[in-house]
Amino acid sequence: MSMVMDLGFPSFDYSTTTMTAASADEGCNWNTWSPVVDWKALSGDQEDFQNLIDSMMDENVVLHPIDQLEETEEEEEYNNLSPEYNMAEAEDSKGVRLIHLLTAAAEAVVGPNECRGLARVILVRLKELVSPTDGTNMERLAAYFTDALQALLDAASGGKHPLGVEHHRTDVLAAFQLLQDMSPYVKFGHFTANQAILEAVTHDRRVHIVDYDIMEGIQWAPLMQALASRKDGPPAPHLRITAVSRSGTGRRSFSAVQETGRRLANFAASIGKPFSFHQCRLDADETFRPSSLKLVRGEALVVNCMLHLPHFTHRAPDSIASFLSGARTLNPRLITLVEEETAPPSEGGFLGRFMDLLHHFSAIYDSLEAGFPMQWRARALVERVFLGPRIMGSLARMYRARETGEGCSWGQWMGAVGFHPVNISFANHCQAKLLLGLYNDGYRVEELTSNKLVLGWKLRRLLSASIWTSQDCDL
Amino acid sequence: MFHPKKASSMNSPMCDSGLVLTTDPKPRLRWTVELHERFVDAVTQLGGPDKATPKTIMRVMGVKGLTLYHLKSHLQKFRLGKQPHKDFNDHSIKDASSLELQRNNASSSGMMGRSMNEMQMEVNRRLHEQLEVQRHLQLRIEAHGKYMQTILEKACQTVLAGDNKSAAGPTLNFPTLQDLNMYGSSDHLHHQSMEMESFIDKKRSTPYTGKSPLVWADDLRLQELGTASCLDDQIGPLSVDRGSDIDSVSDIYETKPMLSGGHDHKKYDVKMDRPSPTPPRTVAISAGGMRSSPFG
C-alpha cells in the first residue's frame, strides 16, 4: 500500500520525545518523527508491516533520541543494568511507545482512506497491549483512547457510532460518589458558581435558576443551605429551579429530572427553604426554546451551565449554543459556566487536539492516582463510568469538527456573542483555594482573567469556571 | 495594639516569671508592651498569625506561666484585628485616635507610621473574611454531604426492594468496598468492616433485612466516609494547629477505625430534623489526631 500522506504535523513537546514538522510535499515523512520504527519500509505488503509492528512491540527495544536508530550496543548495555531500573525504564518506554502508537493510529484515522487499514492494524496491536482495568495509568488511558479511535473508524467506514454503554445506576452512583471524594473536580465548579450566584442575588427575594444539566441536583443543596442561612438581604428568599430535560430515557430524561426535583424539594423542606421546581423540555434535536420557560416578574434570573465531568454534555455543542444564546434573550442577571480546558480546534487540527486530549486525561488520571495510589479499582470504576465515555465523546466531536477547524472554548464564545464578564470576588477565590486544600497538593487554582477561575493539576489546566452577565449595568 | 486601656494604672503584683497578673478575682493576664512584642516576634518567626499555633507560640516565647488559654485568645484577637481600641476603624474620630495610633505604633514591634497600620488593618480584614469563607465552606460541604446521602439511601432502598430495572448491565453490579479495594488489604477491610457495621447499626434505624447487608453497609460506609472525610478535613485547616496529619481525603480510605466508635456527632441524621447545620465548633471529633476547635 502506498503511504502518501500530507502531514502538516505541528511540533510538540510531549514527554521525552520531540516530533518535528513534516514538509508538505514529501510523501509520508513518518521517519522523522517516530524514532522506533523504520517507517520508510512501510510500503511493503501487510505481512512486512505486521513484522514491523511486532518489532515495535518487542519489549527489548528501548527508545533512544531521534538521531539514534541503530542501538544494538546500547541495548546490551541497557540489559545489564539493575532490574528495577530496567522495569521503570521499560514502563516509561512502554508508555511512550503507546503514545506513539496512538498518535500513529490517530493520524491514520484522519488520513485518506488508504490509511484506514493501517489504522486498524495499529489499533489491533494496541488492544493487545493495553486493558482498561489493568496496568499503569498510561496503559489504561491508552485502552480508552484505543476504543474511542476504533469507534471513530467504525463510524467512518459506515458503521454507526456507538452511543456508549449505559451503565448500571448503582455503578454510576458509586462512581459519582468516588469522583467527588477523590478530586475537587465536581465541587470546584459547583461551589465557584454557587458563590457567584450568592453574591449576585444578595438583595433579592426571589431567585430563579435555569440549569442546563441538573443531574442529581447536587450543586443546589449547598446553595440552598447558603441562601437559607444568609445574614444580609431579605431572609428566606424563594428559590425556583427550572431544569432542562430531554426527551427519551436515561439520566437526563423527564422522569429522571422529576426525581431530582422531588429530592431537592425534600431537602429544601428539611432546611426550611421555600422552593419550587419546574422542568423545561428541549426539542427533539435538543434545541432550547426560551419561550418554553416560565418566568415571574421581579425574580433574579440565573443561568447555570455545567459542562464538565461528570456532566455528559460533550455530545451536543449545538444544543449548548442554543441554550446559551436563548438564555441571552432572557437577559439573565448571571450566567455561570464551567467547562473543561482543552485546546480549541484552531490549534493543530485534529492531531493537535488529540494530543491535547491525551495530555488532559493523562493529567486527570495522574491527579486521581496521586490522591489514591492504592485504590486502583475505585479509580478504574470512575474511569469506566465517566472518563472513558467522555474520551469517546470528545474524540467523536473532534473528529466531526476536524474539517472546519474553527471553534473555540465556550468562554471565548460567550465573550464574542456579547456577554459581559463578572469579576470573581476575593471570597470566591479564597473558597476555591480552601477547597483545594482539602485534596492533594498538586491541585492549584489560578485566576486566569477577572471572571474566570481555573482548576489545574500540576502544570495542566483542567477546568475553568467563568461568570458572565448579559446586563450592561454593574451588579 | 492590644494594650490594656489603663496601662498606667497597673498596681498588680509581679510574679516570678515577669508576667503581670491582676488582682482580679479571675486571674487574667495583662498583655504588656514587652509581652506583646515577644508575642508578635514569636508569631512572625513561626510564619505569621495563620501558621502559628498557641502551642508553638508558647514554645517559642518560652515564658513561664503563660498558658495555652492565654495564647489562644490573644492569637484569635490578633488574627481578627479586634483591638480594644475600636475607634481605629472609625474615621470620624481620626483626630482622637491618631494620638493613640501613634502611641501604639511606637510600641508595637515593627509597626511604624500610619500606612503600616492601615496595611495591617487591611490584612486583618482579609483574614477575617477568610475565616468567614472557611466557615461557610464547611457548612456548604456539609449540606453537600447530606444531600449525597439522600441520593445513596434512595438508591439503596430501590435496589433493596428488588427494583433492578434501571438500564442495561449485568446482574446487580454493586461494587462492594472489597471489590473497590478501598481499604488496601483484605484483612484490613475485614477488621474495619466489622467495626463500621456495628457503627452503622448503632446509628441507623434503616432496616436491612437479609439480602447481603454488607453490601449496603459498605455503600453507606462509603458515603459516611466520604462526607465524614470532608468534615474532618475541614477541621484540619480551620484549626489553629496547622500541623495537621489529615490533609488528604485518601487518609480516610486508608486509615483504620479512626472514624468508627468515636463519632458521637451524628451530622447526617436520617430524618434530617435539624433545621440548620450546627456550626463547626460544636462538632466533637474525638477520633485520633484531631485537635480542639480553634474557636473556644
CSV table of C-alpha atoms in Angstrom, one decimal, chain B:
chain,number,residue,atom,x,y,z
B,1,MET,CA,-2.1,47.2,69.7
B,2,PHE,CA,-3.6,45.1,72.3
B,3,HIS,CA,-2.6,47.1,75.2
B,4,PRO,CA,-4.9,47.5,78.1
B,5,LYS,CA,-6.6,50.8,78.2
B,6,LYS,CA,-5.2,51.7,81.6
B,7,ALA,CA,-1.7,50.8,81.0
B,8,SER,CA,-0.5,53.2,83.6
B,9,SER,CA,-2.7,52.0,86.4
B,10,MET,CA,-1.0,48.7,86.9
B,11,ASN,CA,-0.8,48.1,90.5
B,12,SER,CA,-0.9,44.4,90.4
B,13,PRO,CA,1.9,42.4,91.8
B,14,MET,CA,4.6,41.0,89.5
B,15,CYS,CA,5.1,37.3,89.7
B,16,ASP,CA,8.3,35.5,89.2
B,17,SER,CA,8.1,35.0,85.5
B,18,GLY,CA,7.7,38.6,84.9
B,19,LEU,CA,4.1,38.3,84.0
B,20,VAL,CA,1.7,40.8,85.3
B,21,LEU,CA,-1.4,39.2,86.6
B,22,THR,CA,-4.1,41.4,88.0
B,23,THR,CA,-5.6,41.1,91.4
B,24,ASP,CA,-9.0,40.4,90.0
B,25,PRO,CA,-10.9,37.5,91.4
B,26,LYS,CA,-10.4,35.9,88.0
B,27,PRO,CA,-6.7,35.8,87.4
B,28,ARG,CA,-6.2,37.5,84.0
B,29,LEU,CA,-3.1,38.0,82.1
B,30,ARG,CA,-2.1,41.6,81.3
B,31,TRP,CA,-0.6,41.8,77.9
B,32,THR,CA,2.1,44.3,78.4
B,33,VAL,CA,4.1,46.0,75.8
B,34,GLU,CA,7.1,43.7,76.1
B,35,LEU,CA,5.0,40.6,76.3
B,36,HIS,CA,3.1,41.6,73.2
B,37,GLU,CA,6.3,42.4,71.4
B,38,ARG,CA,7.6,38.9,72.3
B,39,PHE,CA,4.3,37.5,71.1
B,40,VAL,CA,4.4,39.3,67.7
B,41,ASP,CA,8.1,38.2,67.3
B,42,ALA,CA,7.2,34.7,68.0
B,43,VAL,CA,4.3,34.8,65.6
B,44,THR,CA,6.4,36.3,62.9
B,45,GLN,CA,9.1,33.6,63.5
B,46,LEU,CA,6.5,31.0,63.0
B,47,GLY,CA,5.4,32.4,59.7
B,48,GLY,CA,2.5,34.7,60.6
B,49,PRO,CA,-0.7,34.5,62.5
B,50,ASP,CA,-2.1,31.9,60.2
B,51,LYS,CA,0.7,29.4,60.6
B,52,ALA,CA,1.4,29.9,64.3
B,53,THR,CA,-0.4,27.9,66.9
B,54,PRO,CA,-0.8,28.6,70.6
B,55,LYS,CA,1.4,25.6,71.3
B,56,THR,CA,4.2,26.6,69.1
B,57,ILE,CA,4.0,30.2,70.2
B,58,MET,CA,4.2,29.1,73.8
B,59,ARG,CA,7.3,27.1,73.0
B,60,VAL,CA,9.0,29.9,71.1
B,61,MET,CA,8.2,32.6,73.6
B,62,GLY,CA,9.3,30.4,76.5
B,63,VAL,CA,7.6,32.5,79.1
B,64,LYS,CA,6.8,30.7,82.3
B,65,GLY,CA,3.2,30.9,83.4
B,66,LEU,CA,1.9,31.6,80.0
B,67,THR,CA,-0.8,29.1,79.3
B,68,LEU,CA,-2.3,27.9,76.1
B,69,TYR,CA,-5.5,29.5,77.1
B,70,HIS,CA,-3.9,33.0,77.2
B,71,LEU,CA,-2.3,32.4,73.9
B,72,LYS,CA,-5.4,31.1,72.2
B,73,SER,CA,-7.5,34.1,72.9
B,74,HIS,CA,-4.7,36.5,72.3
B,75,LEU,CA,-3.9,34.9,69.0
B,76,GLN,CA,-7.5,35.0,68.0
B,77,LYS,CA,-7.8,38.6,68.7
B,78,PHE,CA,-4.6,39.3,66.9
B,79,ARG,CA,-5.9,37.5,63.9
B,80,LEU,CA,-9.2,39.1,63.8
B,81,GLY,CA,-7.8,42.5,64.4
B,82,LYS,CA,-10.2,43.1,67.3
B,83,GLN,CA,-8.3,45.7,69.1
B,84,PRO,CA,-9.6,47.1,72.4
B,85,HIS,CA,-9.4,50.5,70.6
B,86,LYS,CA,-12.3,50.1,68.3
B,87,ASP,CA,-12.1,53.6,67.0
B,88,PHE,CA,-9.2,52.7,64.8
B,89,ASN,CA,-11.8,51.8,62.2
B,90,ASP,CA,-13.9,54.8,62.7
B,91,HIS,CA,-12.8,57.6,60.5
B,92,SER,CA,-14.9,60.2,62.1
B,93,ILE,CA,-12.8,60.4,65.2
B,94,LYS,CA,-9.5,60.3,63.4
B,95,ASP,CA,-8.0,63.1,65.4
B,96,ALA,CA,-8.7,61.5,68.8
B,97,SER,CA,-7.4,58.2,67.7
B,98,SER,CA,-4.4,59.4,65.9
B,99,LEU,CA,-2.6,60.0,69.1
B,100,GLU,CA,-3.4,56.6,70.3
B,101,LEU,CA,-2.4,55.3,66.9
B,102,GLN,CA,1.0,56.9,67.3
B,103,ARG,CA,1.4,55.6,70.8
B,104,ASN,CA,0.5,52.1,69.7
B,105,ASN,CA,2.5,52.3,66.6
B,106,ALA,CA,5.6,53.3,68.5
B,107,SER,CA,5.2,50.5,70.9
B,108,SER,CA,4.2,47.7,68.5
B,109,SER,CA,7.2,45.9,67.2
B,110,GLY,CA,8.0,46.9,63.7
B,111,MET,CA,4.9,48.9,63.1
B,112,MET,CA,5.9,52.5,62.4
B,113,GLY,CA,3.7,55.0,60.7
B,114,ARG,CA,0.1,55.2,59.7
B,115,SER,CA,0.4,53.4,56.4
B,116,MET,CA,1.7,50.3,58.0
B,117,ASN,CA,-1.2,50.3,60.4
B,118,GLU,CA,-3.6,50.7,57.6
B,119,MET,CA,-2.0,47.8,55.8
B,120,GLN,CA,-2.3,45.7,58.9
B,121,MET,CA,-6.0,46.6,59.1
B,122,GLU,CA,-6.4,45.6,55.6
B,123,VAL,CA,-4.7,42.3,56.3
B,124,ASN,CA,-6.8,41.8,59.4
B,125,ARG,CA,-9.9,42.5,57.3
B,126,ARG,CA,-8.8,39.9,54.8
B,127,LEU,CA,-8.1,37.4,57.5
B,128,HIS,CA,-11.5,38.0,58.9
B,129,GLU,CA,-13.1,37.5,55.6
B,130,GLN,CA,-11.1,34.3,55.1
B,131,LEU,CA,-12.4,32.9,58.3
B,132,GLU,CA,-15.9,33.7,57.2
B,133,VAL,CA,-15.3,31.9,53.9
B,134,GLN,CA,-13.9,28.9,55.8
B,135,ARG,CA,-16.9,28.7,58.0
B,136,HIS,CA,-19.3,29.0,55.1
B,137,LEU,CA,-17.4,26.4,53.1
B,138,GLN,CA,-17.7,24.0,55.9
B,139,LEU,CA,-21.4,24.4,56.1
B,140,ARG,CA,-21.8,24.0,52.4
B,141,ILE,CA,-19.8,20.9,52.2
B,142,GLU,CA,-21.9,19.5,55.0
B,143,ALA,CA,-25.1,20.3,53.0
B,144,HIS,CA,-23.5,18.7,50.0
B,145,GLY,CA,-22.8,15.5,52.0
B,146,LYS,CA,-26.3,15.4,53.4
B,147,TYR,CA,-27.8,15.6,50.0
B,148,MET,CA,-25.4,13.0,48.7
B,149,GLN,CA,-26.6,10.8,51.4
B,150,THR,CA,-30.2,11.1,50.4
B,151,ILE,CA,-29.3,10.0,46.9
B,152,LEU,CA,-27.4,7.0,48.1
B,153,GLU,CA,-30.1,6.0,50.6
B,154,LYS,CA,-32.8,6.2,48.0
B,155,ALA,CA,-30.7,4.1,45.7
B,156,CYS,CA,-30.2,1.6,48.4
B,157,GLN,CA,-33.8,1.3,49.1
B,158,THR,CA,-34.7,1.0,45.5
B,159,VAL,CA,-32.3,-1.8,44.9
B,160,LEU,CA,-33.1,-3.5,48.1
B,161,ALA,CA,-36.7,-3.5,47.1
B,162,GLY,CA,-35.6,-5.6,44.2
B,163,ASP,CA,-36.0,-2.9,41.6
B,164,ASN,CA,-33.3,-3.7,39.1
B,165,LYS,CA,-34.8,-2.3,36.0
B,166,SER,CA,-32.5,0.6,35.6
B,167,ALA,CA,-30.5,0.3,32.4
B,168,ALA,CA,-28.7,-2.4,30.8
B,169,GLY,CA,-25.9,-4.2,32.5
B,170,PRO,CA,-25.3,-7.5,34.2
B,171,THR,CA,-26.9,-8.6,37.4
B,172,LEU,CA,-26.7,-6.4,40.4
B,173,ASN,CA,-23.3,-5.0,40.0
B,174,PHE,CA,-23.0,-3.1,43.1
B,175,PRO,CA,-19.3,-2.7,43.8
B,176,THR,CA,-18.6,-3.6,47.4
B,177,LEU,CA,-15.7,-2.0,49.1
B,178,GLN,CA,-13.8,-5.2,48.8
B,179,ASP,CA,-14.1,-5.0,45.1
B,180,LEU,CA,-13.0,-1.5,45.1
B,181,ASN,CA,-10.1,-2.3,47.4
B,182,MET,CA,-10.8,0.9,49.2
B,183,TYR,CA,-9.1,-0.2,52.3
B,184,GLY,CA,-6.0,-1.8,50.8
B,185,SER,CA,-5.5,-5.3,52.3
B,186,SER,CA,-8.5,-7.5,52.8
B,187,ASP,CA,-7.9,-8.3,56.4
B,188,HIS,CA,-7.7,-4.6,57.0
B,189,LEU,CA,-11.1,-4.4,55.4
B,190,HIS,CA,-12.5,-7.2,57.5
B,191,HIS,CA,-11.5,-5.6,60.7
B,192,GLN,CA,-12.8,-2.3,59.6
B,193,SER,CA,-16.0,-3.7,58.2
B,194,MET,CA,-16.8,-5.3,61.5
B,195,GLU,CA,-16.3,-2.1,63.3
B,196,MET,CA,-18.2,0.0,60.8
B,197,GLU,CA,-21.0,-2.4,60.6
B,198,SER,CA,-21.6,-2.2,64.3
B,199,PHE,CA,-21.3,1.6,64.0
B,200,ILE,CA,-23.8,1.7,61.2
B,201,ASP,CA,-26.3,-0.5,63.0
B,202,LYS,CA,-26.0,1.6,66.1
B,203,LYS,CA,-26.5,4.8,64.4
B,204,ARG,CA,-29.1,4.0,61.9
B,205,SER,CA,-32.5,2.6,62.0
B,206,THR,CA,-32.8,1.7,58.4
B,207,PRO,CA,-33.9,-1.9,58.1
B,208,TYR,CA,-31.6,-4.2,56.4
B,209,THR,CA,-33.2,-7.5,56.2
B,210,GLY,CA,-31.1,-10.3,54.9
B,211,LYS,CA,-30.1,-9.7,51.3
B,212,SER,CA,-26.4,-9.1,51.8
B,213,PRO,CA,-26.5,-6.3,54.4
B,214,LEU,CA,-22.8,-6.0,54.0
B,215,VAL,CA,-23.3,-4.6,50.6
B,216,TRP,CA,-25.5,-1.7,51.8
B,217,ALA,CA,-23.4,-1.2,54.8
B,218,ASP,CA,-20.5,-0.9,52.5
B,219,ASP,CA,-22.1,1.7,50.4
B,220,LEU,CA,-23.4,3.8,53.3
B,221,ARG,CA,-20.0,3.4,54.9
B,222,LEU,CA,-18.6,4.8,51.7
B,223,GLN,CA,-21.0,7.7,52.0
B,224,GLU,CA,-20.2,8.1,55.6
B,225,LEU,CA,-16.6,8.1,55.0
B,226,GLY,CA,-16.9,10.3,52.0
B,227,THR,CA,-18.8,13.0,53.9
B,228,ALA,CA,-17.0,12.4,57.1
B,229,SER,CA,-13.8,12.9,55.4
B,230,CYS,CA,-14.9,16.2,54.1
B,231,LEU,CA,-15.8,17.4,57.5
B,232,ASP,CA,-12.7,16.0,59.1
B,233,ASP,CA,-10.5,17.6,56.6
B,234,GLN,CA,-12.3,20.8,57.2
B,235,ILE,CA,-11.5,20.8,60.8
B,236,GLY,CA,-7.9,20.4,59.8
B,237,PRO,CA,-7.4,23.7,58.0
B,238,LEU,CA,-9.7,25.5,60.3
B,239,SER,CA,-7.9,24.5,63.4
B,240,VAL,CA,-5.2,26.7,64.9
B,241,ASP,CA,-2.7,23.9,64.8
B,242,ARG,CA,-1.5,23.8,61.3
B,243,GLY,CA,0.4,20.6,61.8
B,244,SER,CA,-2.5,18.6,60.5
B,245,ASP,CA,-2.0,15.0,59.8
B,246,ILE,CA,-5.2,14.7,58.0
B,247,ASP,CA,-4.7,16.6,54.9
B,248,SER,CA,-5.9,14.4,52.2
B,249,VAL,CA,-9.1,12.6,51.7
B,250,SER,CA,-7.1,9.5,50.9
B,251,ASP,CA,-6.3,9.1,54.5
B,252,ILE,CA,-9.9,8.3,55.1
B,253,TYR,CA,-9.8,5.4,52.8
B,254,GLU,CA,-6.6,4.0,54.1
B,255,THR,CA,-6.7,4.6,57.7
B,256,LYS,CA,-8.4,2.4,60.1
B,257,PRO,CA,-11.1,2.8,62.6
B,258,MET,CA,-10.5,6.4,63.3
B,259,LEU,CA,-13.9,7.2,62.1
B,260,SER,CA,-15.7,4.5,63.9
B,261,GLY,CA,-16.7,4.4,67.5
B,262,GLY,CA,-15.5,7.8,68.5
B,263,HIS,CA,-18.0,9.5,66.4
B,264,ASP,CA,-20.6,10.8,68.6
B,265,HIS,CA,-21.6,13.6,66.4
B,266,LYS,CA,-24.3,12.4,64.1
B,267,LYS,CA,-24.1,15.0,61.5
B,268,TYR,CA,-26.3,13.4,58.9
B,269,ASP,CA,-29.4,12.4,60.7
B,270,VAL,CA,-31.5,10.1,58.6
B,271,LYS,CA,-34.6,12.2,59.2
B,272,MET,CA,-32.8,15.4,58.8
B,273,ASP,CA,-34.7,17.1,61.5
B,274,ARG,CA,-32.1,19.7,62.2
B,275,PRO,CA,-33.3,22.9,60.5
B,276,SER,CA,-29.7,24.1,60.1
B,277,PRO,CA,-26.4,22.5,60.3
B,278,THR,CA,-24.5,23.1,63.6
B,279,PRO,CA,-21.5,25.4,63.5
B,280,PRO,CA,-18.2,23.7,63.4
B,281,ARG,CA,-17.3,24.4,67.0
B,282,THR,CA,-19.9,22.1,68.5
B,283,VAL,CA,-18.9,19.2,66.4
B,284,ALA,CA,-17.0,17.0,68.7
B,285,ILE,CA,-14.5,15.0,66.8
B,286,SER,CA,-12.9,12.6,69.3
B,287,ALA,CA,-11.2,10.5,66.7
B,288,GLY,CA,-7.5,10.3,66.9
B,289,GLY,CA,-5.4,13.0,65.6
B,290,MET,CA,-7.9,15.7,65.9
B,291,ARG,CA,-7.2,18.9,67.8
B,292,SER,CA,-9.8,21.0,69.5
B,293,SER,CA,-11.6,23.6,67.6
B,294,PRO,CA,-9.9,27.0,67.5
B,295,PHE,CA,-13.0,28.8,68.4
B,296,GLY,CA,-13.0,28.0,72.0
